[in-house]
Every structure is written in structure tokens, then in C-alpha cells.
Tab-separated table of C-alpha atoms and ligand atoms in Angstrom:
chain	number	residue	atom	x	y	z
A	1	UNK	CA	-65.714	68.995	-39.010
A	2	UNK	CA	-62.996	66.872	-37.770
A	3	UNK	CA	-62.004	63.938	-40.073
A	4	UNK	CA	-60.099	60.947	-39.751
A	5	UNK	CA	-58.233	58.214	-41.549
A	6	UNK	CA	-58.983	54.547	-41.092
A	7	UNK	CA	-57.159	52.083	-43.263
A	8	UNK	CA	-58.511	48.678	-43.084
A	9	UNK	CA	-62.213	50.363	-42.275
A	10	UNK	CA	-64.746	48.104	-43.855
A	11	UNK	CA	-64.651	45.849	-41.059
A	12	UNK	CA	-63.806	44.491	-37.933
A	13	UNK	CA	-62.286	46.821	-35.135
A	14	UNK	CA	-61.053	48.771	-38.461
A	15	UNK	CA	-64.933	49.243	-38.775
A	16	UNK	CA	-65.591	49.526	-34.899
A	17	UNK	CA	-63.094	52.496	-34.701
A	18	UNK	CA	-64.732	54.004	-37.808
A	19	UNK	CA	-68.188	53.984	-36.031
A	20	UNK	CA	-66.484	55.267	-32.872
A	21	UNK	CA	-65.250	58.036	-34.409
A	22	UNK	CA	-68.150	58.872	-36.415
A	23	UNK	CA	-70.575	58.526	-33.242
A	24	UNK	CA	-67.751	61.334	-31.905
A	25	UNK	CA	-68.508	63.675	-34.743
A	26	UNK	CA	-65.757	62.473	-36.934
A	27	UNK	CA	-66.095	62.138	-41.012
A	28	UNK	CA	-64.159	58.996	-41.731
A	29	UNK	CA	-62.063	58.491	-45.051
A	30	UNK	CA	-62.173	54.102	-44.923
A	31	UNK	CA	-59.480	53.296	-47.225
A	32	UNK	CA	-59.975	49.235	-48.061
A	33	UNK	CA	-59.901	46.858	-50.752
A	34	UNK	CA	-63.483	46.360	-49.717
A	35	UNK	CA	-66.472	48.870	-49.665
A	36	UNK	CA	-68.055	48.591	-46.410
A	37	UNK	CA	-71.170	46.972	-45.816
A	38	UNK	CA	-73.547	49.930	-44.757
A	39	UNK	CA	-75.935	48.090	-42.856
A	40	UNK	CA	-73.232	48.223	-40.040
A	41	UNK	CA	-72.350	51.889	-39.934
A	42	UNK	CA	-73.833	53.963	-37.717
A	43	UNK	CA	-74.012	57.126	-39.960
A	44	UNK	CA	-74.048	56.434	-44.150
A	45	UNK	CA	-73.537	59.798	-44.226
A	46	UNK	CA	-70.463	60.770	-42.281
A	47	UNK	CA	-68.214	58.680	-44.347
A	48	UNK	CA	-66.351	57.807	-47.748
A	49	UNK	CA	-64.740	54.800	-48.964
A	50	UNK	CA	-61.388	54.816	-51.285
A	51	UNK	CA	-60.404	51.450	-52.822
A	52	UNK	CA	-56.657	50.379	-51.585
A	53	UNK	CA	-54.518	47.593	-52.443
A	54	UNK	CA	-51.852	47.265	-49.746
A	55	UNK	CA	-49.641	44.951	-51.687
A	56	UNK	CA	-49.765	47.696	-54.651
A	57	UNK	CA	-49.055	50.424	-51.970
A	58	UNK	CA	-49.284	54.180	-54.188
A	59	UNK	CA	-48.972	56.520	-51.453
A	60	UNK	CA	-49.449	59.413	-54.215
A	61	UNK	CA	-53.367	57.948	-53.623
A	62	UNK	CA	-52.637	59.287	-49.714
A	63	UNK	CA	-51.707	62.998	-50.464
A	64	UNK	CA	-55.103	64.464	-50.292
A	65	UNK	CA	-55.418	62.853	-46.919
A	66	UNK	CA	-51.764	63.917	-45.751
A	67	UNK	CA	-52.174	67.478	-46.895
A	68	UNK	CA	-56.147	67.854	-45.754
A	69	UNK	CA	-55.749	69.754	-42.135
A	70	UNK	CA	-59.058	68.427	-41.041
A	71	UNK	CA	-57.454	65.323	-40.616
A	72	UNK	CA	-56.023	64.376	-37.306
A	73	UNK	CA	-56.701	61.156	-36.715
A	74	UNK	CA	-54.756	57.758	-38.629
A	75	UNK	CA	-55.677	54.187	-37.583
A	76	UNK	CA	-54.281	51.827	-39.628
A	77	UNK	CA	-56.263	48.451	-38.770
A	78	UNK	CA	-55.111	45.984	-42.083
A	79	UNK	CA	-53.433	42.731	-42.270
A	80	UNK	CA	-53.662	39.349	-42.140
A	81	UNK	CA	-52.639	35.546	-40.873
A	82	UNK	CA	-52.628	32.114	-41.802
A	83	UNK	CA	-52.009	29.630	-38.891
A	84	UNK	CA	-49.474	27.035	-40.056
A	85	UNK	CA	-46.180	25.744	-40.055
A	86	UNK	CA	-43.195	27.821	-41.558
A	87	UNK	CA	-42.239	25.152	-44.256
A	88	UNK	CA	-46.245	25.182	-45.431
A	89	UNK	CA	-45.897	28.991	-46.491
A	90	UNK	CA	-44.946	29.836	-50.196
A	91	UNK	CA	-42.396	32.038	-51.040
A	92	UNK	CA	-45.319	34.470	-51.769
A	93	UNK	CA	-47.124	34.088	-49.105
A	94	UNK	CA	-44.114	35.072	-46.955
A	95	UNK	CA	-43.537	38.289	-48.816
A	96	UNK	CA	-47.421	39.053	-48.886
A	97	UNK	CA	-47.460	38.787	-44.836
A	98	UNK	CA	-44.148	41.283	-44.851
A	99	UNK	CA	-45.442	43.790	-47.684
A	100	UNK	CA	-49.329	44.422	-46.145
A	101	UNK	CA	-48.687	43.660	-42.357
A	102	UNK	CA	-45.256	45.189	-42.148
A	103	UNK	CA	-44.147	47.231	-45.376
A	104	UNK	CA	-47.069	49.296	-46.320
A	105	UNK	CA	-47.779	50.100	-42.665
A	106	UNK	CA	-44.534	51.521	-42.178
A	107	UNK	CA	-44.417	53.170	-45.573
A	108	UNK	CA	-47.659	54.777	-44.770
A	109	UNK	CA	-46.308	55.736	-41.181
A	110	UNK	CA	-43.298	57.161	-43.007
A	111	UNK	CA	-45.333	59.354	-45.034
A	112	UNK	CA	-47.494	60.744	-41.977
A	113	UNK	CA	-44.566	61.124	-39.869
A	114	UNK	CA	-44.603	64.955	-41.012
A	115	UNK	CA	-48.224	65.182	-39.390
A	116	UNK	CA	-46.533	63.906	-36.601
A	117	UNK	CA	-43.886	66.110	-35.712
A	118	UNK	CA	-46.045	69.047	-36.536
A	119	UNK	CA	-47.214	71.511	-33.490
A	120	UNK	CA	-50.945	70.536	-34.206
A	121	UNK	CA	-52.231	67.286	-32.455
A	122	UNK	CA	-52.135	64.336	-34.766
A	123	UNK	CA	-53.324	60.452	-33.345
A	124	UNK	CA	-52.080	57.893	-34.964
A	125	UNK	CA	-53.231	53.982	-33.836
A	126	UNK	CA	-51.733	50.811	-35.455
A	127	UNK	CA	-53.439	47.751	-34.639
A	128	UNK	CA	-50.391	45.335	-33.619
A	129	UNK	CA	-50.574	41.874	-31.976
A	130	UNK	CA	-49.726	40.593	-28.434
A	131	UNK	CA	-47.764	37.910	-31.167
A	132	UNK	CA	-45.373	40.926	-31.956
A	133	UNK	CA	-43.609	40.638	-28.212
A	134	UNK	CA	-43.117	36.805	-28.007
A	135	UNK	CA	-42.815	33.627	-29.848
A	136	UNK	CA	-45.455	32.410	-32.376
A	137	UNK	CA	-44.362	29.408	-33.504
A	138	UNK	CA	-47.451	28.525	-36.489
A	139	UNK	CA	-47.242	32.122	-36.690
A	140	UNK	CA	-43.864	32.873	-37.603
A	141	UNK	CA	-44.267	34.832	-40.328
A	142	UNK	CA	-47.349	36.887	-38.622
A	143	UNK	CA	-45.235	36.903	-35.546
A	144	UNK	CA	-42.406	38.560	-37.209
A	145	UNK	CA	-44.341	40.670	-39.259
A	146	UNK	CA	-46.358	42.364	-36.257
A	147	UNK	CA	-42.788	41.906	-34.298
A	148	UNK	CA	-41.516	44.634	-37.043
A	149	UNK	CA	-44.227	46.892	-36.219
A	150	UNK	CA	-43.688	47.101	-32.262
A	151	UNK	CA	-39.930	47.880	-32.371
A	152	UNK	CA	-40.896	50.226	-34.972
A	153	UNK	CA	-43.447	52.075	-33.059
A	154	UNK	CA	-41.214	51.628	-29.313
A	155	UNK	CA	-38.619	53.469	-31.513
A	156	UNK	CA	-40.197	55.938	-33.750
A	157	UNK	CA	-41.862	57.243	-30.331
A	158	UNK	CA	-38.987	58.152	-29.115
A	159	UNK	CA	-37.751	60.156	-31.812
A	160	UNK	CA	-40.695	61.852	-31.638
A	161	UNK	CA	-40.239	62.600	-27.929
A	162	UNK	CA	-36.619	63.708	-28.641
A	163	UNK	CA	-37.704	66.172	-31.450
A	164	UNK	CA	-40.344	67.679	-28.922
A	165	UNK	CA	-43.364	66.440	-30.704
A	166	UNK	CA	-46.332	65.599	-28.196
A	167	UNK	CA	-47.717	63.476	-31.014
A	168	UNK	CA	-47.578	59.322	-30.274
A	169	UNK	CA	-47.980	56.748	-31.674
A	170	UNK	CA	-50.515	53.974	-30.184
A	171	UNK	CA	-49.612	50.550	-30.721
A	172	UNK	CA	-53.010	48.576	-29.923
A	173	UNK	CA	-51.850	44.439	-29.314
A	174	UNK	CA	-54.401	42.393	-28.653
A	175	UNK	CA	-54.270	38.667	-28.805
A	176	UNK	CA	-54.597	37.023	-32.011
A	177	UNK	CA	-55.052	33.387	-30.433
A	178	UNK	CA	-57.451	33.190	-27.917
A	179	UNK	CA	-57.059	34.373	-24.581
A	180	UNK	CA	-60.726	32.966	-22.996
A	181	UNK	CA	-61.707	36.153	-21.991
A	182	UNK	CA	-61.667	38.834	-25.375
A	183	UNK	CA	-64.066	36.785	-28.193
A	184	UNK	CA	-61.467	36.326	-30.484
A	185	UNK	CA	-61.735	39.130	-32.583
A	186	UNK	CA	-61.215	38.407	-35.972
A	187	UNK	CA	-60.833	42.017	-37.002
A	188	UNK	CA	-59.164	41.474	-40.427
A	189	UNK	CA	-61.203	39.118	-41.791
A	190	UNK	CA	-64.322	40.251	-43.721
A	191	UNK	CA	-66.641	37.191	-42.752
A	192	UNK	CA	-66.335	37.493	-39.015
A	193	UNK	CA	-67.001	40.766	-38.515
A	194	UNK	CA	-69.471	41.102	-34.948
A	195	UNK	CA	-69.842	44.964	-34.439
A	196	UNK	CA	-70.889	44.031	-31.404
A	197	UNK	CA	-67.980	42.588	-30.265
A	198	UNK	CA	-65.387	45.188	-31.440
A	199	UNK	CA	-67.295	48.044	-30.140
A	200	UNK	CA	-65.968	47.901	-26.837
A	201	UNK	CA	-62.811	47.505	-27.973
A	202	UNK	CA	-62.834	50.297	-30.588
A	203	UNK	CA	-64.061	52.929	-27.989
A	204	UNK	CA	-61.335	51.508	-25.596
A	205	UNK	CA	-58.452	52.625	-27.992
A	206	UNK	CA	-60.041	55.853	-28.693
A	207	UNK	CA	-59.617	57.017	-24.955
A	208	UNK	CA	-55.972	55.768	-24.895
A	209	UNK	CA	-55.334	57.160	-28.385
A	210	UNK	CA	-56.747	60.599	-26.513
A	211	UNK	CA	-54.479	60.533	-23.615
A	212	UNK	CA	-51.730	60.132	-26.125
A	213	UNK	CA	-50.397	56.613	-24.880
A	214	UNK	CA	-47.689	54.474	-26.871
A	215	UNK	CA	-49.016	50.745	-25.954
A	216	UNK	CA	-52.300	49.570	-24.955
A	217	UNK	CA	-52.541	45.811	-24.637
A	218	UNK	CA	-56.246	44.913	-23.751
A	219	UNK	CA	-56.788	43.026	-20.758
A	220	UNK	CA	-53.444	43.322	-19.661
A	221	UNK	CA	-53.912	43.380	-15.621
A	222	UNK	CA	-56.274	40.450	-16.071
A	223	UNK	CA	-54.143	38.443	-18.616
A	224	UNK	CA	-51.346	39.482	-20.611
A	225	UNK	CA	-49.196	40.393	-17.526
A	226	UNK	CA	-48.538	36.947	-16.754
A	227	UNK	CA	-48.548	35.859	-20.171
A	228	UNK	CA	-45.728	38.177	-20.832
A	229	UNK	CA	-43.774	37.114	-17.590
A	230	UNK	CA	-43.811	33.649	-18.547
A	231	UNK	CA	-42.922	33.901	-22.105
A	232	UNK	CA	-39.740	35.962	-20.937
A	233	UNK	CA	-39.319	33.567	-18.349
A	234	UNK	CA	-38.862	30.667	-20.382
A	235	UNK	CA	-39.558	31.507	-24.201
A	236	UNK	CA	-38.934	27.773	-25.107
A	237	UNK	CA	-41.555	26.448	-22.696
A	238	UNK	CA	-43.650	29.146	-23.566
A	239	UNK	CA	-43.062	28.528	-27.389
A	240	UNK	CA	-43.936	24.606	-26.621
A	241	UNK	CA	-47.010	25.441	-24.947
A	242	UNK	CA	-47.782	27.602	-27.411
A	243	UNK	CA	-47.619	25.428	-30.073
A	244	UNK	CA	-49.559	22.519	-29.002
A	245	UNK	CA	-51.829	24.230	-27.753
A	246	UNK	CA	-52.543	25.439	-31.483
A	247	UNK	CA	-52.184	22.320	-32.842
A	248	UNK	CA	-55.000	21.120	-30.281
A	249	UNK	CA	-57.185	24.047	-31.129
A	250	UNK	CA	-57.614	22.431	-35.222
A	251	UNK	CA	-56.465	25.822	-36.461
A	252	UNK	CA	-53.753	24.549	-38.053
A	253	UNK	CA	-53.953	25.049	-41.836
A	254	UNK	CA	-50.998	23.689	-43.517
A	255	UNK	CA	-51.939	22.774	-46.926
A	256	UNK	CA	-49.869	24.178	-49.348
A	257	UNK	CA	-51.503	26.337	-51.765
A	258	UNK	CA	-50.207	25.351	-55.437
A	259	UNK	CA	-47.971	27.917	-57.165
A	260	UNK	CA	-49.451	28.182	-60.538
A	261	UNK	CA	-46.228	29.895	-62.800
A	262	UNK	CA	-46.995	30.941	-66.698
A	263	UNK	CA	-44.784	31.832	-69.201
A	264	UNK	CA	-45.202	33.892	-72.389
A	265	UNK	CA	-42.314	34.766	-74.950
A	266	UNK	CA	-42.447	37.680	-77.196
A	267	UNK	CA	-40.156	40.049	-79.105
A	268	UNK	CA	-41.435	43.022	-77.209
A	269	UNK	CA	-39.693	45.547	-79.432
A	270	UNK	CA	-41.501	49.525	-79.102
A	271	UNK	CA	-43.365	48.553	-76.313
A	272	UNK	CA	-46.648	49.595	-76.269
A	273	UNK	CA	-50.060	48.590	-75.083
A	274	UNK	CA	-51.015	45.513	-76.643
A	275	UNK	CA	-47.606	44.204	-74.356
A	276	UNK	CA	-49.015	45.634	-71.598
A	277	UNK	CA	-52.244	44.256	-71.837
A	278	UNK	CA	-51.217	40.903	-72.268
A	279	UNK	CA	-48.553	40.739	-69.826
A	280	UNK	CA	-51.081	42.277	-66.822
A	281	UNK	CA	-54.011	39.489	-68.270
A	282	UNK	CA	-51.406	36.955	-67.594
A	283	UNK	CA	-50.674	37.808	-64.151
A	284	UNK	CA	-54.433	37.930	-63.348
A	285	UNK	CA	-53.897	34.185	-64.340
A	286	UNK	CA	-50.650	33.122	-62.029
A	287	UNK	CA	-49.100	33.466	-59.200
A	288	UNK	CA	-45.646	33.840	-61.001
A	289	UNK	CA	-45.097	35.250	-64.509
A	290	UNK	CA	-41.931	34.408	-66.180
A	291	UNK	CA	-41.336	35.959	-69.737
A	292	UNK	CA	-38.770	34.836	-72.542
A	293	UNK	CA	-37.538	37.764	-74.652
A	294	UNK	CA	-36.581	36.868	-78.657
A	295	UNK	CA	-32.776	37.937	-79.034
A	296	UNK	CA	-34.146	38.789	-82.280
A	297	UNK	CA	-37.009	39.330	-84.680
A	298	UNK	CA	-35.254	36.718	-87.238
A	299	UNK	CA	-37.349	34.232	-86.834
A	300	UNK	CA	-40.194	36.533	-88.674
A	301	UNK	CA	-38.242	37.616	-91.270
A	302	UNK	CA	-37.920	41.194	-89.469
A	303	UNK	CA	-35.946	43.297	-87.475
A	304	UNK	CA	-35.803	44.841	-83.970
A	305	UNK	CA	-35.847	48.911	-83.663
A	306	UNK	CA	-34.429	48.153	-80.014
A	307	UNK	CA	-31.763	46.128	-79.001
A	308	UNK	CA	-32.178	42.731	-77.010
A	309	UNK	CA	-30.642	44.389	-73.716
A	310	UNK	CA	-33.085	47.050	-73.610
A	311	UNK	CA	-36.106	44.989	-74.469
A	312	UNK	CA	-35.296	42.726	-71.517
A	313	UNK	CA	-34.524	45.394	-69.118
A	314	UNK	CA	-38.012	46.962	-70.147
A	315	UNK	CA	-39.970	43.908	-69.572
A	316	UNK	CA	-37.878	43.097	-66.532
A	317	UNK	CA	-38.675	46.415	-65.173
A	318	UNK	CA	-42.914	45.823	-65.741
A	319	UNK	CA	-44.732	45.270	-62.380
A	320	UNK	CA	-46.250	41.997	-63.717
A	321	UNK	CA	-43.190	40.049	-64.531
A	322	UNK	CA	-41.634	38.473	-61.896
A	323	UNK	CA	-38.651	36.902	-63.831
A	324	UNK	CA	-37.641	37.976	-67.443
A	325	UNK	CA	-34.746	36.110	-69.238
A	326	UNK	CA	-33.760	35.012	-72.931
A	327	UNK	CA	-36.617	32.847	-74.525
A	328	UNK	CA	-35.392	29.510	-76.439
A	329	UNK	CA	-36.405	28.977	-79.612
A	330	UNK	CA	-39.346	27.072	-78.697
A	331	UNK	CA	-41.453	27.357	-75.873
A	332	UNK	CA	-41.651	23.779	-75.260
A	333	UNK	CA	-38.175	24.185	-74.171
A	334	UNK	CA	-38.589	26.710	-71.677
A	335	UNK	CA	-41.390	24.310	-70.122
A	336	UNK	CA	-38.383	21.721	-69.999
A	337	UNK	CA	-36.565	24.561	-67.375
A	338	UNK	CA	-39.239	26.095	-65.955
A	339	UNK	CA	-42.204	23.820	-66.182
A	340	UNK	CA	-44.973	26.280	-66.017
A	341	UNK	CA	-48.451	25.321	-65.882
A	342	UNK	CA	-50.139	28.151	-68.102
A	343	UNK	CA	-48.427	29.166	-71.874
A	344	UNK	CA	-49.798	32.654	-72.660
A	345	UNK	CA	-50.351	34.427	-76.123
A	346	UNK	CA	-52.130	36.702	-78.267
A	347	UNK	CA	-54.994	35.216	-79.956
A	348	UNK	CA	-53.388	35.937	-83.365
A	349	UNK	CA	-51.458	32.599	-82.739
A	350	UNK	CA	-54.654	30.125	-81.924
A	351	UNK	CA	-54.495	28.042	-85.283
A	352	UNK	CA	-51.060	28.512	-85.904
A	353	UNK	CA	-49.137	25.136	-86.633
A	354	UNK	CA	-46.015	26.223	-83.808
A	355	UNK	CA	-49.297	26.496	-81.123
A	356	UNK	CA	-51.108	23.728	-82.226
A	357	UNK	CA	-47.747	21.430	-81.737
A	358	UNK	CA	-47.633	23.015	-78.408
A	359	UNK	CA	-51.061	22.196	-77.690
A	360	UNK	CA	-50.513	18.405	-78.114
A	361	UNK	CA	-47.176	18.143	-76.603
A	362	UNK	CA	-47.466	20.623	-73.564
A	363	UNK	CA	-51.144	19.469	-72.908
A	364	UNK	CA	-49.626	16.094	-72.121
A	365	UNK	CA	-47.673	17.653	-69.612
A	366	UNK	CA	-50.812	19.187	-67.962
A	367	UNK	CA	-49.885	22.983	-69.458
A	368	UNK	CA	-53.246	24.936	-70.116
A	369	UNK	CA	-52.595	27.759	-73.597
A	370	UNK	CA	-54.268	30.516	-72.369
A	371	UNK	CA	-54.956	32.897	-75.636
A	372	UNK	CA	-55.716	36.840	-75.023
A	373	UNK	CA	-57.418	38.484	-77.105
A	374	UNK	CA	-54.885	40.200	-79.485
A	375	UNK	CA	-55.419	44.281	-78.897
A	376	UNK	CA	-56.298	45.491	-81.833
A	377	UNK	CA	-54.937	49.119	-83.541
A	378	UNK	CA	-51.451	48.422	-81.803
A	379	UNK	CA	-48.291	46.097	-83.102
A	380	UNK	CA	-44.486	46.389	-83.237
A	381	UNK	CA	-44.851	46.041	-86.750
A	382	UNK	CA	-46.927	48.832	-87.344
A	383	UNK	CA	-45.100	51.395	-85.232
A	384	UNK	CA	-41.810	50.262	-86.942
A	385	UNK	CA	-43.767	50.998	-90.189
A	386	UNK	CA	-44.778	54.870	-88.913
A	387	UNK	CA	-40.713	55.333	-87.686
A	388	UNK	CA	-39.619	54.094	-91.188
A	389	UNK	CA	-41.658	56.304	-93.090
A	390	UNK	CA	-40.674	59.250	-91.140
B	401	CTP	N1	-49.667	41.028	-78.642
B	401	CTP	C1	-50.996	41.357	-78.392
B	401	CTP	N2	-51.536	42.488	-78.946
B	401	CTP	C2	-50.805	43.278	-79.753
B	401	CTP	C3	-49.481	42.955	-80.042
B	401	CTP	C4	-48.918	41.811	-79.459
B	401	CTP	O1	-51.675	40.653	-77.661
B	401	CTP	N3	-51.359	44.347	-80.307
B	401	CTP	C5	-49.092	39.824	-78.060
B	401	CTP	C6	-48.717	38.783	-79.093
B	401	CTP	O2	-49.823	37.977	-79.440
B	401	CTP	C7	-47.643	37.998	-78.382
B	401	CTP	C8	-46.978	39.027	-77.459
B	401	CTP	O3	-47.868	40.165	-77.449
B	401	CTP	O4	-48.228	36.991	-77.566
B	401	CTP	C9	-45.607	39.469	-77.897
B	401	CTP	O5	-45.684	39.773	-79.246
B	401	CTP	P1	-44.638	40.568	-80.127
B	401	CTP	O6	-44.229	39.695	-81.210
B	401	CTP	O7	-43.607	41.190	-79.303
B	401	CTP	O8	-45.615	41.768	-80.536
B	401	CTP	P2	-46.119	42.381	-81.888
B	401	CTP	O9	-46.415	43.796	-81.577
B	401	CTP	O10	-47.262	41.569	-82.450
B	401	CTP	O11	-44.861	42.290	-82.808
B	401	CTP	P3	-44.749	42.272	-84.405
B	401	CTP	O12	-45.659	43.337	-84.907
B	401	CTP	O13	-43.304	42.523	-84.659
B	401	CTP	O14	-45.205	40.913	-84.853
């Protein structure tokens, strides 16, 4: 049995191309954050679902896939957008957009690409946006994002071409606004999804994924034509239009979501899993986690196995810091520099007279402690104890 991959799968035209495929004999592999809602698939049993976190991108995960030869099929059908202006996004924000609507995309491309340029017939379809060939202003970021994507696919095409590969890539760009005649398709988000409604569509890119086209912009004749002409007419004008037009439409959402930053400070010396758990807890609880490394154990009456440099550079190097630096002596200091809105610790300081100070004084400034439980069977002190004796 044939079998393809959809990434983005559990719903809209992610899940429309899944049931395509499926209704053409297909056994899909959905790869998505989400586990698709049954009810809508056509066949329960021509399908599984693998979880995937496109900002946390392991293509390891992806090998089974790569390597299976029954595979010949890769839509890739994941992203998102937030209408507003550019000075409304976060920092974040920005490099969420670039990492699952650009980055991962062409990271999973990349890793494909040798299904590609093999003799056998691999599809591959990337769901794009009409936004990636003119100017989206409230969409900037989404803009660029899906702008990366179609000079990516124009180009990787024709390296393919020039290496005699047969195999395409399909770059499907609909319109992400409105364009009167396609229901606007909200095919990322979870909430919207109408089956109905992406069917069409979904069985449309399937026939020009078959006849092994490189762009298929729906409605094109009927719309998009003249769209395009007039944006490359006048891209100003167009950009104008563009934008009121949005900000007439009440899509518009420019509130700014609040940054919440937390700090912890520890002597982190023998790392080991009671670090780890309560450095990955705290970035469950912020956006941004900034940690404070002791130059010394000193102020315990103990010393450090490792030296400052490399107990920075190991917490530095942990996926769930996003800024690691010298702590001060207090943390109520640090606040004074980086005034964080969650303090983190190990429950083996609730009580303690340095946390309840902190408690009064940071708590005036709005900072929430935040105590972990302490993970038991696992300290510094007690590996430094087992090194000693041996
Ligand atoms: N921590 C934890 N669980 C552990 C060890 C540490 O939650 N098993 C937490 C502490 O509560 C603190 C942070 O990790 O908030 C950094 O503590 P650190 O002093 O580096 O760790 P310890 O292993 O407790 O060090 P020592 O044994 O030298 O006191």
C-alpha cells in the first residue's frame, strides 16, 4: 500500500489532503501537535498520528518516514498568522512565525531532498500563501515568512531540474485574506476546520501535485491574475489598499501579549536531573528564562567540583534557558536589572529566611515565587560526596 506524509494533518486542508489521499488508497502518517478528531476522517483505519512540535523540530523523529519506500507522497500543510501591526509582535512571536512557517519547513524539505532527487517518483506539496509574492503589510512577519518559502521552492526546483530529477516541488498559495470567492479557509487553525470546504481544494492539489507542477495558485484565471498585475504594478498602492482594507475588515489584533520573564539562580555544579527538572518546570512557566550562576559555592560553606566557566557554559547551552549570566548575591538584585515577574526555586528553600525576605520585598514589586518541588534522590552535594569517597 502506498503511504504518505502529511505534516500539519489534523485539520484543515492538512486534514482535507489526508482524506484525499486516503479516499485514493493512501495510508497517511499525520504528523501534528494535535491528534485528529476522527469524526472527520473518512477511514479510522487507514491512518496514524505522530505528535510533532515544529518549534522543537527533531528530524531524527522523521527517519522512519524518510527511509520507509512506501512513502511517496510529503505535504507539509503547518503554520500560522496573527493579523497585526509589526511593532505589536514580540520578539518571540517574530521568531515563532520564522522557526514553524519558514525554518522547520525548509529543514524538513532539506531532509527529503534525497527522496527527491532519487529515480523513484516522490510528490512533495507545501502549502504557501498568495502573501508570499506581494506586500502584506499587518502581515509582515507571515508575509515574509511564506515569502521565504516561495523563493525557496522557485529555486530548489530548479536544481532539481538541473540534476535530472523529474521530482517537483508544488507550492500551493492560496489567499490568506479573503478573496470573495474561496471561503476563507482557515486551514491552520484547529477551530475552523469545515471539511467541507477544503475538500475541493485538497483534491484540486492532488491532481496538480500528479502532473508534477511547481505553483498552483487557486483561482488564479478568475482572481489572482489581476491581483498579481496590480500589486507589481504599483506595490505601494497595492500595499495601501491592502492595508485598509484589513483594518476595515476588524481583523486587526494588535494587543500585545505580555512577556512574562523568570529568573532562578543556582550553583549548578555536576549537573544532573534535579537541574534539569527545575529549569524545564520553569520554562513551562515563562516566556523567557534567565538564570544567574553562583561564581562559587562559598556562600554554603562548600565548594564547586566544576569551575564557574563551565557551569555557565552548561546551563547556557540547556534548551530552556534563554539567557544565562553571573547571579548577584541576592536575587532581589537581579530583579533590580532584569525585573522578572516569576522567582523560581526548589521547594527546599520555602521557609527559608533569604526567601521569605524575598517574598515581602519582591511581592511588592508584583514578582510571583514559584517553588518546584525539590527532586528527591539527586543533589550536588551528594554526588560530590560519592566523587570524594572514591
Ligand atoms: N534543585 C532541585 N532538586 C535537586 C537539586 C536542586 O530542585 N535535587 C534546585 C534547587 O532547589 C535550586 C536549584 O536547583 O533552586 C539550584 O540548586 P543548586 O544549589 O545548584 O543544587 P543542589 O544540587 O541542591 O546543590 P547543593 O547540593 O550543593 O546544595
Amino acid at each position: 500500500m502506498k503511504e504518505a506524509v502529511v505534516i500539519g494533518g489534523s485539520n484543515g486542508i492538512g486534514l482535507g489532503i489526508t482524506n484525499s489521499l486516503i479516499e485514493k488508497g493512501y495510508y497517511v502518517h499525520i504528523l501534528d501537535m494535535q491528534v485528529p478528531d476522527e469524526e472527520y476522517l473518512v477511514d479510522k483505519t487507514k491512518y496514524r498520528h505522530q505528535y510533532i512540535d515544529l518549534m522543537e523540530l527533531r528530524l531524527s523523529e522523521l527517519s522512519h518516514l524518510k527511509q520507509n519506500p512506501s512513502v511517496d507522497i510529503l505535504a507539509i500543510a503547518a503554520g500560522f498568522d496573527r493579523v497585526a501591526h509589526f511593532a505589536s509582535l514580540s520578539s518571540k512571536e517574530i521568531e515563532s512565525l520564522l522557526q514553524v512557517n519558514s525554518l522547520a519547513t525548509i529543514q524538513i524539505l532539506h531532509y527529503f531532498y534525497d527522496r527527491m532527487v532519487a529515480e523513484e517518483s516522490f510528490k512533495t506539496a507545501v502549502m504557501v500563501s498568495i502573501a508570499g509574492h506581494i506586500s502584506s503589510p499587518l502581515f509582515s512577519v507571515y508575509g515574509a515568512s511564506k515569502a521565504a518559502l516561495h523563493y525557496l521552492i522557485e529555486s530548489v526546483n530548479v536544481e532539481l531540474e538541473m540534476v535530472g530529477s523529474t521530482n517537483r516541488i508544488l507550492e500551493v498559495s492560496p489567499d490568506e485574506v479573503s478573496s470573495g470567492k474561496i471561503p476563507r479557509i482557515r486551514y491552520y487553525g484547529a477551530s475552523h476546520t469545515d471539511i467541507h470546504l477544503v475538500y475541493k481544494l485538497a483534491q484540486e492539489i492532488l491532481k496538480h501535485l500528479e502532473q508534477n507542477e511547481t505553483l498552483f495558485i487557486p483561482e488564479f484565471e478568475e482572481v489572482y491574475q489581476s491581483v498579481l498585475e496590480r500589486y507589481h504594478a504599483d506595490p505601494a498602492q497595492f500595499g495601501r489598499e491592502s492595508y485598509r482594507y484589513l483594518q476595515s475588515s476588524g481583523r486587526v489584533l494588535d494587543e500585545k501579549k505580555k512577556i512574562v520573564v523568570g529568573y532562578l539562580s543556582g550553583t549548578f555544579d555536576l549537573f544532573h536531573i534535579g537541574h534539569l527538572k527545575l529549569l524545564k518546570r520553569a520554562k513551562q512557566q515563562c516566556d523567557y528564562l534567565i538564570v544567574g550562576v553562583h561564581a562559587d559555592a562559598s556562600h554554603k560553606g562548600k565548594e564547586t567540583f566544576i569551575s564557574f566557566e563551565e557551569r555557565l557554559e552548561i546551563v547556557r547551552a540547556c534548551k530552556y534557558v534563554d539567557h544565562a549570566t553571573q547571579s548577584t548575591k541576592e536575587d532581589s538584585e537581579s530583579w533590580e536589572k532584569f525585573h522578572f515577574d516569576k522567582l523560581f526555586v526548589g521547594s527546599d528553600y520555602k521557609g527559608t529566611e533569604r526567601f521569605n525576605h524575598y517574598e515581602k520585598v519582591l511581592g511588592e514589586k508584583g514578582v510571583e515565587i514559584v517553588y518546584f518541588p525539590y527532586t528527591k534522590g539527586t543533589s550536588s552535594s551528594q554526588l560530590r560526596e560519592i566523587l570524594t569517597r572514591k
